[in-house]
Tab-separated table of C-alpha atoms in Angstrom:
chain	number	residue	atom	x	y	z
A	1	UNK	CA	4.045	163.013	115.179
A	2	UNK	CA	3.900	161.784	118.747
A	3	UNK	CA	6.673	159.894	120.372
A	4	UNK	CA	5.502	156.501	121.674
A	5	UNK	CA	8.749	155.479	123.286
A	6	UNK	CA	9.593	156.611	126.757
A	7	UNK	CA	12.528	159.016	126.819
A	8	UNK	CA	15.733	157.668	128.243
A	9	UNK	CA	16.703	158.928	131.677
A	10	UNK	CA	19.579	161.418	131.590
A	11	UNK	CA	22.758	161.276	133.635
A	12	UNK	CA	25.590	163.729	134.103
A	13	UNK	CA	29.036	162.393	135.025
A	14	UNK	CA	31.443	164.998	136.436
A	15	UNK	CA	35.072	163.970	136.866
A	16	UNK	CA	38.399	165.467	135.841
A	17	UNK	CA	39.728	162.040	134.816
A	18	UNK	CA	38.728	161.193	131.214
A	19	UNK	CA	39.014	157.436	131.879
A	20	UNK	CA	36.531	157.645	134.756
A	21	UNK	CA	34.117	159.707	132.643
A	22	UNK	CA	34.368	157.143	129.850
A	23	UNK	CA	33.929	154.139	132.167
A	24	UNK	CA	30.898	155.640	133.875
A	25	UNK	CA	29.477	156.817	130.553
A	26	UNK	CA	29.665	153.294	129.111
A	27	UNK	CA	28.248	151.762	132.293
A	28	UNK	CA	25.307	154.166	132.497
A	29	UNK	CA	24.726	153.829	128.763
A	30	UNK	CA	24.296	150.088	129.254
A	31	UNK	CA	21.706	150.950	131.894
A	32	UNK	CA	19.794	152.828	129.157
A	33	UNK	CA	20.810	156.320	130.305
A	34	UNK	CA	21.525	159.159	127.936
A	35	UNK	CA	24.886	160.260	129.387
A	36	UNK	CA	26.653	163.604	129.249
A	37	UNK	CA	29.959	164.381	130.907
A	38	UNK	CA	31.847	167.356	132.294
A	39	UNK	CA	35.468	167.632	133.406
A	40	UNK	CA	35.037	170.484	135.872
A	41	UNK	CA	32.528	172.326	138.022
A	42	UNK	CA	31.981	175.214	135.589
A	43	UNK	CA	31.124	172.879	132.700
A	44	UNK	CA	28.834	170.863	134.947
A	45	UNK	CA	26.951	173.974	136.084
A	46	UNK	CA	26.452	175.037	132.453
A	47	UNK	CA	25.054	171.605	131.576
A	48	UNK	CA	22.840	171.534	134.672
A	49	UNK	CA	21.517	174.990	133.833
A	50	UNK	CA	20.687	173.954	130.278
A	51	UNK	CA	18.711	170.785	130.930
A	52	UNK	CA	17.181	168.229	133.253
A	53	UNK	CA	19.119	165.241	134.577
A	54	UNK	CA	17.761	162.236	136.430
A	55	UNK	CA	21.033	161.600	138.286
A	56	UNK	CA	24.401	163.302	138.717
A	57	UNK	CA	27.578	161.392	139.580
A	58	UNK	CA	30.372	163.700	140.594
A	59	UNK	CA	33.875	163.409	141.916
A	60	UNK	CA	34.447	165.411	145.065
A	61	UNK	CA	37.717	166.871	143.810
A	62	UNK	CA	37.466	168.906	140.645
A	63	UNK	CA	40.063	171.246	139.130
A	64	UNK	CA	37.936	174.346	139.846
A	65	UNK	CA	36.201	173.358	143.081
A	66	UNK	CA	34.549	170.264	144.399
A	67	UNK	CA	31.448	168.211	143.821
A	68	UNK	CA	30.026	169.447	147.100
A	69	UNK	CA	30.176	173.045	145.914
A	70	UNK	CA	28.500	171.939	142.696
A	71	UNK	CA	25.654	170.328	144.630
A	72	UNK	CA	25.185	173.249	147.023
A	73	UNK	CA	25.254	175.798	144.198
A	74	UNK	CA	22.676	173.853	142.225
A	75	UNK	CA	20.516	173.363	145.315
A	76	UNK	CA	20.569	177.130	145.924
A	77	UNK	CA	19.141	177.613	142.410
A	78	UNK	CA	16.731	174.673	142.495
A	79	UNK	CA	15.198	173.443	145.760
A	80	UNK	CA	14.625	170.032	144.147
A	81	UNK	CA	17.917	169.147	142.409
A	82	UNK	CA	18.417	165.779	140.730
A	83	UNK	CA	19.813	162.934	142.839
A	84	UNK	CA	23.547	163.370	143.464
A	85	UNK	CA	25.979	160.525	144.064
A	86	UNK	CA	29.464	161.593	145.110
A	87	UNK	CA	32.641	159.709	144.293
A	88	UNK	CA	35.117	160.384	147.049
A	89	UNK	CA	38.546	159.450	148.292
A	90	UNK	CA	39.412	158.657	151.883
A	91	UNK	CA	40.097	162.284	152.854
A	92	UNK	CA	36.682	163.595	151.835
A	93	UNK	CA	34.278	161.061	153.355
A	94	UNK	CA	33.372	163.491	156.163
A	95	UNK	CA	32.494	166.095	153.543
A	96	UNK	CA	30.336	163.564	151.688
A	97	UNK	CA	28.490	162.725	154.907
A	98	UNK	CA	27.878	166.443	155.520
A	99	UNK	CA	26.425	166.696	152.010
A	100	UNK	CA	24.140	163.743	152.674
A	101	UNK	CA	22.824	165.651	155.667
A	102	UNK	CA	22.224	168.617	153.338
A	103	UNK	CA	20.079	166.447	151.062
A	104	UNK	CA	22.459	164.703	148.646
A	105	UNK	CA	21.645	161.082	147.910
A	106	UNK	CA	24.712	158.889	148.360
A	107	UNK	CA	28.439	158.461	147.920
A	108	UNK	CA	30.925	155.777	146.945
A	109	UNK	CA	34.557	155.641	147.920
A	110	UNK	CA	37.520	155.355	145.570
A	111	UNK	CA	38.558	152.997	144.285
A	112	UNK	CA	34.910	152.222	143.682
A	113	UNK	CA	33.226	148.920	142.979
A	114	UNK	CA	31.384	149.407	139.693
A	115	UNK	CA	28.613	146.957	140.640
A	116	UNK	CA	28.000	148.837	143.880
A	117	UNK	CA	27.852	152.137	142.018
A	118	UNK	CA	25.312	150.669	139.561
A	119	UNK	CA	23.246	149.524	142.546
A	120	UNK	CA	23.281	153.034	144.012
A	121	UNK	CA	22.197	154.566	140.691
A	122	UNK	CA	19.289	152.127	140.511
A	123	UNK	CA	18.288	153.050	144.076
A	124	UNK	CA	18.007	156.742	143.303
């Protein structure tokens, strides 16, 4: 049996705060994404190694590293990683800009405007 419907795009949300993961999961779900979440870098790398994602939203600060390390590690494995959008606090904006120069797609600052984040996801 062939599948006539287009598969939903897949998103991975990486944040150590369960409320943020839930909020972003609901928001992306409303955008017709199939959403998976991870609470740390190690879990995110396992998920990224096991399947394809159309976009990754990651906090910069994770309990076992940072979102930048996650991006750079994935990019070392795959020269064409999925689009990455970083969620960053004031102290890590310089790091986010450095990652943009390395090929990442965008970043939003905390506290983030949900509508602006949705706009960025649509752009990538």
